[in-house]
Short mmCIF file of C-alpha atoms in Angstrom, two decimals:
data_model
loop_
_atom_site.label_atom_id
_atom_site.label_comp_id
_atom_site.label_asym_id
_atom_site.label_seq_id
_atom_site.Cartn_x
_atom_site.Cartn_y
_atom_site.Cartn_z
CA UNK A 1 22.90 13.17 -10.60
CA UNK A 2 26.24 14.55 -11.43
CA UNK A 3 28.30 15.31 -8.17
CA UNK A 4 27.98 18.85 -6.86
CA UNK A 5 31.45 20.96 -6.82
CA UNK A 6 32.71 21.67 -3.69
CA UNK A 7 32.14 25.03 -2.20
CA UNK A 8 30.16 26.85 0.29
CA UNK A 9 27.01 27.56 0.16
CA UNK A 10 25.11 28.35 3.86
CA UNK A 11 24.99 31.83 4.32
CA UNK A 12 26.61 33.32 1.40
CA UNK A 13 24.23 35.92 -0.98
CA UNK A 14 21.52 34.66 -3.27
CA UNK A 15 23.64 35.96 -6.34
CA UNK A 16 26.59 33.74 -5.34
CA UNK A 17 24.09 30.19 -4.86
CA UNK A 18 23.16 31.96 -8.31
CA UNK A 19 26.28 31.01 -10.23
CA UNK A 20 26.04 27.53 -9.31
CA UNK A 21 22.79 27.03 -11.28
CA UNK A 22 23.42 25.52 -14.50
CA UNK A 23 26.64 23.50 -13.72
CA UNK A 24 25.15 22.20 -10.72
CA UNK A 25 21.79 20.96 -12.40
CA UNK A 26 23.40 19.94 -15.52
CA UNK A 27 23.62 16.79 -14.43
CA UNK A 28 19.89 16.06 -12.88
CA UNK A 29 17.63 13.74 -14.32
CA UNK A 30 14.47 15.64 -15.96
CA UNK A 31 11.37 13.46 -15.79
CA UNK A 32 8.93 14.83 -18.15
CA UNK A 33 5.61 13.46 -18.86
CA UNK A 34 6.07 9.70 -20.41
CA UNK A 35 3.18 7.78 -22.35
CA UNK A 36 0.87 5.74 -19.34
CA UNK A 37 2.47 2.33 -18.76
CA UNK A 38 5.48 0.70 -16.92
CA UNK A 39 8.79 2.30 -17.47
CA UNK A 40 12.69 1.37 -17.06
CA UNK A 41 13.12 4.87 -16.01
CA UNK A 42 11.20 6.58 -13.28
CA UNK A 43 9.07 9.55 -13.73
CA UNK A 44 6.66 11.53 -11.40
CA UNK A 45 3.31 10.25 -10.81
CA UNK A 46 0.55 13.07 -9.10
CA UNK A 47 -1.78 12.04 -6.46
CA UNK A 48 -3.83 12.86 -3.07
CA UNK A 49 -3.40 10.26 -0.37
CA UNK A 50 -6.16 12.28 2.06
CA UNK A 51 -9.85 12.50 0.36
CA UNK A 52 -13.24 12.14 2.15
CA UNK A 53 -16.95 10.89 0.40
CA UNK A 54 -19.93 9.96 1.74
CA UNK A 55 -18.40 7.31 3.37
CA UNK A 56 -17.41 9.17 6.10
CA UNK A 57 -18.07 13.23 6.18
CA UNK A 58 -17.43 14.22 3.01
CA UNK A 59 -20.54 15.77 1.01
CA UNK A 60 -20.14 13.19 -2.20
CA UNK A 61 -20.73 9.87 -3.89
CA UNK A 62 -17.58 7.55 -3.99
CA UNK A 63 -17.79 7.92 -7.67
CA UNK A 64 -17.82 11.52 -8.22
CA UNK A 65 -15.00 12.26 -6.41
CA UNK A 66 -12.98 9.49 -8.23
CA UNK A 67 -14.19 11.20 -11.48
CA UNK A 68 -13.09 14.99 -10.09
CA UNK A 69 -9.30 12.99 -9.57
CA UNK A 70 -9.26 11.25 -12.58
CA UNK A 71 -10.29 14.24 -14.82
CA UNK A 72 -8.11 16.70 -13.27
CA UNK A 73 -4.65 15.33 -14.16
CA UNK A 74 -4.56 12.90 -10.77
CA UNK A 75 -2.44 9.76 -11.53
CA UNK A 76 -3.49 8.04 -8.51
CA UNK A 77 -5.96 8.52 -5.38
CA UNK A 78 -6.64 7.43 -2.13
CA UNK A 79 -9.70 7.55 -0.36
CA UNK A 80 -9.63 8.12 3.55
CA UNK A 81 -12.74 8.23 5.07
CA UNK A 82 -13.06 8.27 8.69
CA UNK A 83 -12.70 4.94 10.63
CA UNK A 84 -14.26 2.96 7.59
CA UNK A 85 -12.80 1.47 4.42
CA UNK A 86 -15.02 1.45 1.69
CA UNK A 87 -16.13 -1.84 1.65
CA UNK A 88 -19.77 -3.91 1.79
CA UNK A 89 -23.46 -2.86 1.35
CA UNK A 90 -23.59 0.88 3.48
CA UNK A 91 -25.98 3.03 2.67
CA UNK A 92 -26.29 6.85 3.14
CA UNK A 93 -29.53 8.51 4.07
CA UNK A 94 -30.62 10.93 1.09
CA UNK A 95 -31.38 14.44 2.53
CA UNK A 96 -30.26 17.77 3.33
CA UNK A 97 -27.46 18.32 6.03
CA UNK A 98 -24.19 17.01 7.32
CA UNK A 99 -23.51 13.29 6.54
CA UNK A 100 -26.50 12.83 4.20
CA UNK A 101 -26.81 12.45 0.81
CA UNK A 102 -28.05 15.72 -1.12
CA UNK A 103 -31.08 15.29 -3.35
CA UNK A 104 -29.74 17.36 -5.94
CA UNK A 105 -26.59 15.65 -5.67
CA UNK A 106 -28.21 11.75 -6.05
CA UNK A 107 -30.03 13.64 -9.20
CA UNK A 108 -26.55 14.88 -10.61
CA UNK A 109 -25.30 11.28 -10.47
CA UNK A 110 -28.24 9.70 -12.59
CA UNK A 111 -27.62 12.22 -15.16
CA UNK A 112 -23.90 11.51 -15.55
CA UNK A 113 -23.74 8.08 -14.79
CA UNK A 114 -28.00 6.56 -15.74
CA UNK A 115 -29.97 5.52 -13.24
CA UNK A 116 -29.36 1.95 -13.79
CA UNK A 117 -25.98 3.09 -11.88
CA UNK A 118 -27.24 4.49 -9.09
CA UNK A 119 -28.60 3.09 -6.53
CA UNK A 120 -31.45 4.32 -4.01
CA UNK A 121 -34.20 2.37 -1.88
CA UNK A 122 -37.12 3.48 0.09
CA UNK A 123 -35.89 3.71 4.22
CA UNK A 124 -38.32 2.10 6.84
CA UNK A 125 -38.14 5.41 8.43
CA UNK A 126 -39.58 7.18 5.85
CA UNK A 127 -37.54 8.76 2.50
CA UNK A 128 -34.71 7.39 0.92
CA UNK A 129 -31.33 6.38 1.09
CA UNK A 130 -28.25 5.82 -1.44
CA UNK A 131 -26.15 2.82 -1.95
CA UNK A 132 -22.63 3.94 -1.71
CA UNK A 133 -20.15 2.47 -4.54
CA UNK A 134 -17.48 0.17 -2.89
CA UNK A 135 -13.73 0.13 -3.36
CA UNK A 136 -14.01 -2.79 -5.86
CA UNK A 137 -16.73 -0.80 -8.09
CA UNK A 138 -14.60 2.01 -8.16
CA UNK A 139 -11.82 0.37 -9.46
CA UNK A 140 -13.75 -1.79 -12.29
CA UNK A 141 -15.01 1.58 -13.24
CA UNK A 142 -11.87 4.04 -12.92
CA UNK A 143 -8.79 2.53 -12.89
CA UNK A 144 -6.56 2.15 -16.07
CA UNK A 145 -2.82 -0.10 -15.88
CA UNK A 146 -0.33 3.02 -16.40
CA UNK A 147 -3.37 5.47 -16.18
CA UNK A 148 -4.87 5.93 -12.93
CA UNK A 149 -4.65 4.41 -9.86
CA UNK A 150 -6.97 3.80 -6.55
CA UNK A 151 -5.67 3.29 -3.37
CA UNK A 152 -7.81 2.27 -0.23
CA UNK A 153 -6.85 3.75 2.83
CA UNK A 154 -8.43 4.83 6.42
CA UNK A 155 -8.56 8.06 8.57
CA UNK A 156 -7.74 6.47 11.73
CA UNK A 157 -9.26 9.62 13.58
CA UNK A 158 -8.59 9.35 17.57
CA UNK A 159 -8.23 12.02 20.60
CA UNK A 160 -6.47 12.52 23.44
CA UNK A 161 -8.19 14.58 26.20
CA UNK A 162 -10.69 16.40 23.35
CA UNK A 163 -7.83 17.03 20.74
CA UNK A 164 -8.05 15.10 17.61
CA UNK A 165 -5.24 12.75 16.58
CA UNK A 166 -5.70 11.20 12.76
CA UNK A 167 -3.39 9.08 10.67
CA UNK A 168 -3.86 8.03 7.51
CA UNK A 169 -3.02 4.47 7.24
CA UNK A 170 -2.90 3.39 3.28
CA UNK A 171 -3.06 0.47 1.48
CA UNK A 172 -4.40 -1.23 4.49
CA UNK A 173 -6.44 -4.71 3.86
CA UNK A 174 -9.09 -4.11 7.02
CA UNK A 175 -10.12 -1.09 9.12
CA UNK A 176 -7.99 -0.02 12.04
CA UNK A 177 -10.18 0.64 15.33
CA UNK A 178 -8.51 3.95 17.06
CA UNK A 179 -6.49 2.40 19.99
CA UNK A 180 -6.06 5.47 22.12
CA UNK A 181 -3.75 6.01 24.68
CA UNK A 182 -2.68 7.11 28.36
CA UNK A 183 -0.66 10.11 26.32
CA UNK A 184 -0.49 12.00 22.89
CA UNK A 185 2.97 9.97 22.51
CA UNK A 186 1.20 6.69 23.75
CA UNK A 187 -1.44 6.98 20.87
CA UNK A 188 0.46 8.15 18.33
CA UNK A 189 2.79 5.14 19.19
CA UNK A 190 -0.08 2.11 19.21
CA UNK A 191 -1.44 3.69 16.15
CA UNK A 192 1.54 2.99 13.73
CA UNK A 193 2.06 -0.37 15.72
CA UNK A 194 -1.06 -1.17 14.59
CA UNK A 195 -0.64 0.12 10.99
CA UNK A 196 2.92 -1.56 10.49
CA UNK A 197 1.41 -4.66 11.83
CA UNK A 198 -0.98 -4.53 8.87
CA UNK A 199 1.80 -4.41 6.63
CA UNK A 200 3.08 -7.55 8.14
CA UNK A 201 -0.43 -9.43 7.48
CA UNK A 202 -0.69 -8.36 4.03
CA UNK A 203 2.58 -8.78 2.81
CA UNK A 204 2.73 -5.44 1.21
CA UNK A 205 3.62 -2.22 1.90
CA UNK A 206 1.61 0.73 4.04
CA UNK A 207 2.27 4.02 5.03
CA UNK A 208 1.13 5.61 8.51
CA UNK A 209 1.33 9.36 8.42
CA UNK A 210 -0.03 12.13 10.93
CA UNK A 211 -2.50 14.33 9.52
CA UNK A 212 -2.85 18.58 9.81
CA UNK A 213 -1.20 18.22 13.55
CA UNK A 214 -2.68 21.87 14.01
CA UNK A 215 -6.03 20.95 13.84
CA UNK A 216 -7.16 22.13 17.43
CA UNK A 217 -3.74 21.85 18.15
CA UNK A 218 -3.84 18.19 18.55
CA UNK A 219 0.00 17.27 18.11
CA UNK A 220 2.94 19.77 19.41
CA UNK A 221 5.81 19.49 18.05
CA UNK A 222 7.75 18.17 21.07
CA UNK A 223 5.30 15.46 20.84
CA UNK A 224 5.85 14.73 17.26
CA UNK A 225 9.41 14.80 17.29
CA UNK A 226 9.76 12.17 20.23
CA UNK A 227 7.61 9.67 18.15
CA UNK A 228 9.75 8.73 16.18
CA UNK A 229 7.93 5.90 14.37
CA UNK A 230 6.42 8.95 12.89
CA UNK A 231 8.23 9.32 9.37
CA UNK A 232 5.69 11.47 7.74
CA UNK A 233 3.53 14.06 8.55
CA UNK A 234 1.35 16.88 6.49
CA UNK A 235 3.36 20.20 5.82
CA UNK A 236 0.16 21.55 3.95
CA UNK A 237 -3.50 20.12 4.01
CA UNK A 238 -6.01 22.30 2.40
CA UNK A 239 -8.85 22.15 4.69
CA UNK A 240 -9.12 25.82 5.96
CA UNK A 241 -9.71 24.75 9.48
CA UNK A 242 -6.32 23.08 10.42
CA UNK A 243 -4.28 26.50 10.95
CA UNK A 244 -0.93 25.43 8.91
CA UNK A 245 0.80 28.80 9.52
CA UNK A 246 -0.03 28.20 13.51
CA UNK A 247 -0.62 31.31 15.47
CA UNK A 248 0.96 33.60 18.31
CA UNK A 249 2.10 30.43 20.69
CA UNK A 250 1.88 27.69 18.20
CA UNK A 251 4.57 26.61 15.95
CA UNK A 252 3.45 26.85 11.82
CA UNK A 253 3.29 23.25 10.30
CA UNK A 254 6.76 24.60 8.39
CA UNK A 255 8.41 25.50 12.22
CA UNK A 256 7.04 22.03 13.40
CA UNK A 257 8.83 20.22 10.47
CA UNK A 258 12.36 22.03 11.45
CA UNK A 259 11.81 21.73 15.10
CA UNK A 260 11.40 17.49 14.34
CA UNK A 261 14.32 17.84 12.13
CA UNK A 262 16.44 19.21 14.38
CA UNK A 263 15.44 17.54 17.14
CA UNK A 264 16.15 13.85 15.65
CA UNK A 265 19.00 14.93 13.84
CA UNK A 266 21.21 16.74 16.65
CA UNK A 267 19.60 15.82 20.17
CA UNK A 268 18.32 12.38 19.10
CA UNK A 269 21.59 11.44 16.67
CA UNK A 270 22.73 8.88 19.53
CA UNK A 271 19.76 6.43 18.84
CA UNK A 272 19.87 7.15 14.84
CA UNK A 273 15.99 8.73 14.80
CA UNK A 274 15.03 8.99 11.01
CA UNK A 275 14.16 12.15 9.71
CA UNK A 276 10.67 13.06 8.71
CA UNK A 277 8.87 13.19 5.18
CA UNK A 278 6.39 15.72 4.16
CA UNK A 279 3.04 15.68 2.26
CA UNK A 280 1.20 18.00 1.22
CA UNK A 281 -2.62 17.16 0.79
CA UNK A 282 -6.40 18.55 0.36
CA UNK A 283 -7.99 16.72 2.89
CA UNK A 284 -11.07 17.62 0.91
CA UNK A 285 -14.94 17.09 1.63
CA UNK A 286 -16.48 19.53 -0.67
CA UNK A 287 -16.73 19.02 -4.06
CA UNK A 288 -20.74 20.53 -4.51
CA UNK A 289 -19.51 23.95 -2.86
CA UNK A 290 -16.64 25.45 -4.86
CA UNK A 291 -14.78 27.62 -3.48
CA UNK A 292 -15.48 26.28 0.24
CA UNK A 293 -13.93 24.74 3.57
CA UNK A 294 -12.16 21.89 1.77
CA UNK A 295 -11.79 21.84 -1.69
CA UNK A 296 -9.97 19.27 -3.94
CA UNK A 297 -6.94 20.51 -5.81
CA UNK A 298 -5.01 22.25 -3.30
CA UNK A 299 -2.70 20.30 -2.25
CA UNK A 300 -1.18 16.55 -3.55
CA UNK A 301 2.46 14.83 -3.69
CA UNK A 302 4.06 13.96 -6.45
CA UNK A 303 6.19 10.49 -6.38
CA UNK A 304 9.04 9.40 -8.69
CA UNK A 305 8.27 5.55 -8.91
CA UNK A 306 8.63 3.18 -12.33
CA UNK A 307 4.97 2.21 -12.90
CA UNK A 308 2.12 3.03 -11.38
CA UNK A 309 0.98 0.81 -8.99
CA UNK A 310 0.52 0.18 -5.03
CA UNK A 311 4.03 -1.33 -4.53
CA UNK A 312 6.09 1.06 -6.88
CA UNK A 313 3.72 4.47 -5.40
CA UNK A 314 4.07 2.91 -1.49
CA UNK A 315 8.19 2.49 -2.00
CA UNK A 316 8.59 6.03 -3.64
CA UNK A 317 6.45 7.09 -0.63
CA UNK A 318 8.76 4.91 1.76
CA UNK A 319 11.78 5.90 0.44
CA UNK A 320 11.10 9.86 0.80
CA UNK A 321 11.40 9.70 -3.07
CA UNK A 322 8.60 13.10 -3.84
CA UNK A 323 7.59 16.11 -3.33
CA UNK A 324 4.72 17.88 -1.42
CA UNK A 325 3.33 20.69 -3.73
CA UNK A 326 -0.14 23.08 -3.84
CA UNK A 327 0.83 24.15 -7.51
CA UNK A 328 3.96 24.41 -8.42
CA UNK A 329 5.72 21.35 -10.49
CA UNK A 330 9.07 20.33 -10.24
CA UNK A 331 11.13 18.94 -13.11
CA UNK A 332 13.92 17.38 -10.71
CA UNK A 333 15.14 16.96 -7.10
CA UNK A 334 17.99 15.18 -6.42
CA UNK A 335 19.35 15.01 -2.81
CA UNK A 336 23.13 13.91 -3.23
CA UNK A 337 26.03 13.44 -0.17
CA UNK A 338 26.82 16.98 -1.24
CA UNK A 339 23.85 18.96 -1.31
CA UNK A 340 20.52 19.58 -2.76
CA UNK A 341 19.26 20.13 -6.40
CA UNK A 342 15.91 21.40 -7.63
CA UNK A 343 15.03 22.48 -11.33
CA UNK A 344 10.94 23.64 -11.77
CA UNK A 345 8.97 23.14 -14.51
CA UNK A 346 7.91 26.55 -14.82
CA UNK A 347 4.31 27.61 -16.38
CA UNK A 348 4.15 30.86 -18.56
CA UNK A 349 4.54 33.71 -17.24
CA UNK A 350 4.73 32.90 -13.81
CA UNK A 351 8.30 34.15 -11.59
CA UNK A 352 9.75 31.47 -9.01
CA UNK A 353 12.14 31.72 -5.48
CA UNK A 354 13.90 29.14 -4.28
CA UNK A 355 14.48 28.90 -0.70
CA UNK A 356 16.59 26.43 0.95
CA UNK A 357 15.51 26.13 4.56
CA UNK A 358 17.82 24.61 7.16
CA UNK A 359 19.63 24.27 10.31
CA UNK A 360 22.79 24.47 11.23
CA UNK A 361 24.78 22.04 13.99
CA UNK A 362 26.20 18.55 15.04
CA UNK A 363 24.79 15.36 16.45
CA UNK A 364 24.28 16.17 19.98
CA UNK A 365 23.63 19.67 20.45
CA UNK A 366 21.42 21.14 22.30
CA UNK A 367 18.24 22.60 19.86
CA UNK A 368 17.48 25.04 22.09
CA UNK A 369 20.99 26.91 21.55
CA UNK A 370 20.66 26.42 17.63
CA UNK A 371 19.02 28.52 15.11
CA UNK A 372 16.57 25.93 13.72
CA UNK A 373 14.76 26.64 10.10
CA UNK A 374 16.84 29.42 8.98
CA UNK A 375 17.16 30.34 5.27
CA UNK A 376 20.03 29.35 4.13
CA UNK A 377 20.02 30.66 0.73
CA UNK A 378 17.60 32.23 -1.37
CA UNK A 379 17.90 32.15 -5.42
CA UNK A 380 15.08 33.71 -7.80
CA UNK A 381 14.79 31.44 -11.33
CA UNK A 382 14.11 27.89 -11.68
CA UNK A 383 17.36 26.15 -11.24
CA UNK A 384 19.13 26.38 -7.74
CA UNK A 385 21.75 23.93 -6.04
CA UNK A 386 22.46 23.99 -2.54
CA UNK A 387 26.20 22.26 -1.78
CA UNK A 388 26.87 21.13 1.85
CA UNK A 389 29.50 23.42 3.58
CA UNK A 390 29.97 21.07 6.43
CA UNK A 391 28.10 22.52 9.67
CA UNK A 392 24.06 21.48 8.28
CA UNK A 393 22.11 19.01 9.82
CA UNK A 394 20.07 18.85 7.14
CA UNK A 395 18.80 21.20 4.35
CA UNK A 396 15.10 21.51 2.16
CA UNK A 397 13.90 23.19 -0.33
CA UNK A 398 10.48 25.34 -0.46
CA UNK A 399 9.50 26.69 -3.91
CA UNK A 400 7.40 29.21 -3.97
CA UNK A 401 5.50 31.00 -7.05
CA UNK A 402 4.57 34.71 -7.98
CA UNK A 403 1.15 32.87 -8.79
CA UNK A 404 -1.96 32.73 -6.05
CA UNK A 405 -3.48 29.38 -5.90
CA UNK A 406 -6.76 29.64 -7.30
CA UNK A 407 -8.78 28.00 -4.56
CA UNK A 408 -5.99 28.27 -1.79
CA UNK A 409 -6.02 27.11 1.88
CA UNK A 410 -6.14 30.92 3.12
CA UNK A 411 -6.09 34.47 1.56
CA UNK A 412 -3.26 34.87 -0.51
CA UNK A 413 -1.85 31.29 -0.80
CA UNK A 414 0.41 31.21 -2.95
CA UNK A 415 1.57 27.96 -4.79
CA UNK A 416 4.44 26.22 -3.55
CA UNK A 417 6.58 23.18 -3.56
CA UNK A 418 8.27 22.01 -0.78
CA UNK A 419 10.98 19.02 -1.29
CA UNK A 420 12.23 16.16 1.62
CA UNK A 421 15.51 16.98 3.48
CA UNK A 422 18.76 16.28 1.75
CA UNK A 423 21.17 15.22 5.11
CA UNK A 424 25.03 15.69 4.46
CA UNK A 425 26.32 12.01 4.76
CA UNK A 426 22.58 10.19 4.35
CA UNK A 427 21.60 11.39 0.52
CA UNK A 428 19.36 8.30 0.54
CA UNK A 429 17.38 8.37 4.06
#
């Protein structure tokens, strides 16, 4: 990216961060769509990294909710199923109710697929039950080199005194058993020991990240912040159960990101805590009950890698190198040791703000006496630059459309994009 002038940006009006616009994002790199297949030059890749089948608790065949992925525009997809990888003979009792296999949906798969594809078998209890397809299967049938791209992965789904803890732990080789803990911290802490050690066995990379931390309120943000293996954490998850914009004494999943932030960045700058990385996912389930508690398609990441595959996706991941988004594209974001830079790739007819979300201060204040999450600048269009004017800790952007999602997390959801932190002095952490 071309250097961003020098100015002031922070508080100034929307119509001044306005000017900036096209000499500040003259300079980024658009990634447009490229043909499937390696690449010298990097370009976005769109997946989910939290989906549930019948693996676990979600209401589908393996193979179905591949196929939703694959013929929705989904580069690459991991599957997540509850404490389980999708691996050896397991089969799931045909019937009607939670964790079983619907009749009408075991009929729905031998029309698409034959019935030489799916298997059933008589149970010794009496009816029937379903052979679920296995990691392996899934990829003979779905995957394509440059195409589309399966990822196995775990829910590692613990608590702590009733509340539920879950990381996702992908591109893991075995399952994970939850480890608990004597405290929220403690858990949290011998979970991603336990991931990162897997990553050490294998040889290749994996990615630990704390799912919806609202979700019965299962992870404050205190909590969160002092963890700080924890690089990455879900902004957005689509299941309509997990309370993203928190309530009357609980911080939204937004506030919880800029109280981290803050926290590592000013109180925590002694000991050099990493910031943290947002994804945005669906966390879906249902895929027979459109609209419903947890649909696919509202919520994914989108990765700038080289090729698509489990090393370049992971390191893109690793690196903080994509966005979090529930509908709106982006056609660059560059963080530079000057600022922030975000161009959309807008849809017809559809009106964009820019918001650049921040907080203001120096390694080793006190949070408590800062204002933490403030907007910082606001432009309407879909070009904006943010420069550094010296006092930030660290500055985002959130993108957010005129359009409602069509199947959103709550009423009036309305699609957004939300980028990593850009932190003066550290464009590449």
């Amino acid at each position: 990216m071309r250097r961003l002038h020098p100015g002031q940006a922070g508080r100034r009006p929307a119509v001044a961060v306005a000017l900036l616009l096209v000499a500040g994002l003259a300079g980024c790199r658009s990634l447009a769509p490229a043909p499937p297949g390696p690449s010298p030059e990097p370009r976005w890749f769109r997946g989910n990294v939290h989906t549930h089948t019948l693996w676990s608790d979600g209401d589908s065949a393996p193979e179905a909710v591949v196929d939703w992925y694959a013929a929705h525009g989904y580069d690459f997809l991991v599957i997540s199923d509850h404490n389980i990888l999708p691996e050896g003979e397991f089969w799931r009792q045909i019937g009607v109710g939670y964790k079983l296999a619907h009749p009408e949906h075991v009929a729905e798969l031998r029309a698409r697929y034959g019935e030489g594809a799916v298997a059933v078998r008589p149970r010794a209890a009496g009816g029937e039950e379903l052979r679920l397809a296995t990691m392996r299967e899934l990829r003979t049938r779905f995957e394509r080199p440059g195409g589309f791209l399966l990822l196995t992965a775990e829910e590692i789904s613990d608590r702590f005194e009733g509340r539920p803890i879950h990381h996702g732990a992908v591109n893991v080789g075995r399952k994970i058993a939850p480890p608990g803990g004597a405290t929220v911290r403690e858990l949290m802490r011998r979970t991603l020991a336990l991931v990162a050690a897997e990553g050490r066995r294998t040889g290749r990379p994996v990615l630990g990240h704390l799912n919806h931390p609202n979700y019965e309120w299962g992870v404050a943000a205190e909590d969160l912040a002092a963890v700080v293996e924890e690089r990455f954490f879900e902004v957005y998850n689509g299941l309509r159960l997990v309370r993203n914009e928190g309530d009357a004494t609980h911080r939204s999943s937004e506030a919880i990101w800029d109280h981290v932030l803050a926290v590592r960045l000013a109180e925590m700058a002694d000991v050099e805590a990493p910031p943290l990385w947002a994804l945005a996912t669906d966390d879906a389930h249902d895929f027979r009950e459109i609209p419903g508690v947890s649909n696919p398609g509202r919520g994914w990441v989108v990765v700038r890698a080289t090729e698509l595959t489990p090393d370049a996706i992971l390191s893109g991941l690793l690196a903080g190198d994509f966005y979090a988004s529930s509908g709106v594209a982006l056609r660059a974001v560059e963080r530079s040791d000057e600022g922030l830079a975000v161009e959309v790739e807008p849809a017809p007819g559809v009106a964009y703000t820019i918001r650049f979300i921040g907080t203001r201060g120096r390694p080793g204040d006190t949070v408590a006496d800062l204002a933490v999450g403030e907007t910082l600048a606001e432009v309407s269009g879909v070009r904006a630059v943010y420069r550094f004017r010296g006092d930030e800790l660290y500055v985002r952007a959130v993108v957010v459309s005129d359009r409602r999602h069509p199947n959103g997390y709550a009423e009036g959801d309305r699609e957004t994009a939300w980028t990593q932190p850009a932190l003066p002095g550290r464009p590449g952490r």
